[in-house]
C-alpha angles and dihedrals in degrees: 000000000000118000121234124211126212136169117247119193118206129174114244095255094052092044091053091051091049091046091052092049090047092051091048088051090048093241136118115255090253094050091045092053091047089050091052092048092050092048092050099043103045117114115258124222129208089257093052092049095045105034112027109109095020119131122231130189115243088232089066091061109093103209095181093060099028091236136122127198116228119175090342095306122109119228134178112245144199126199110234096225095033094240120146116269114268105214090201094050133090121238133198124212108241098180148337126228112180106310094338121098122200111220131193126195111240108230 
């Protein structure tokens, strides 16, 4: 895919805020703006709209089958940092891609 270039004008105050956020995210200003645009223009699915941000008990994650029940529907899952499931922990749903939910342990 070919890249397109365009000029973006920002006042100094906004640029400084964006630059600080980019540095905190360990990205260049350009890469940070591209990241924000991608995050805010991707298509949302029913699962993303309904489930992202929800909390699930670790005991609801069925490690033997690789499934998790959310609102009575079973989904495949991945753990964001690839750690083993803590059945006593709480997890948040970070995203949904097809029938796969990305979960993160809440610390």
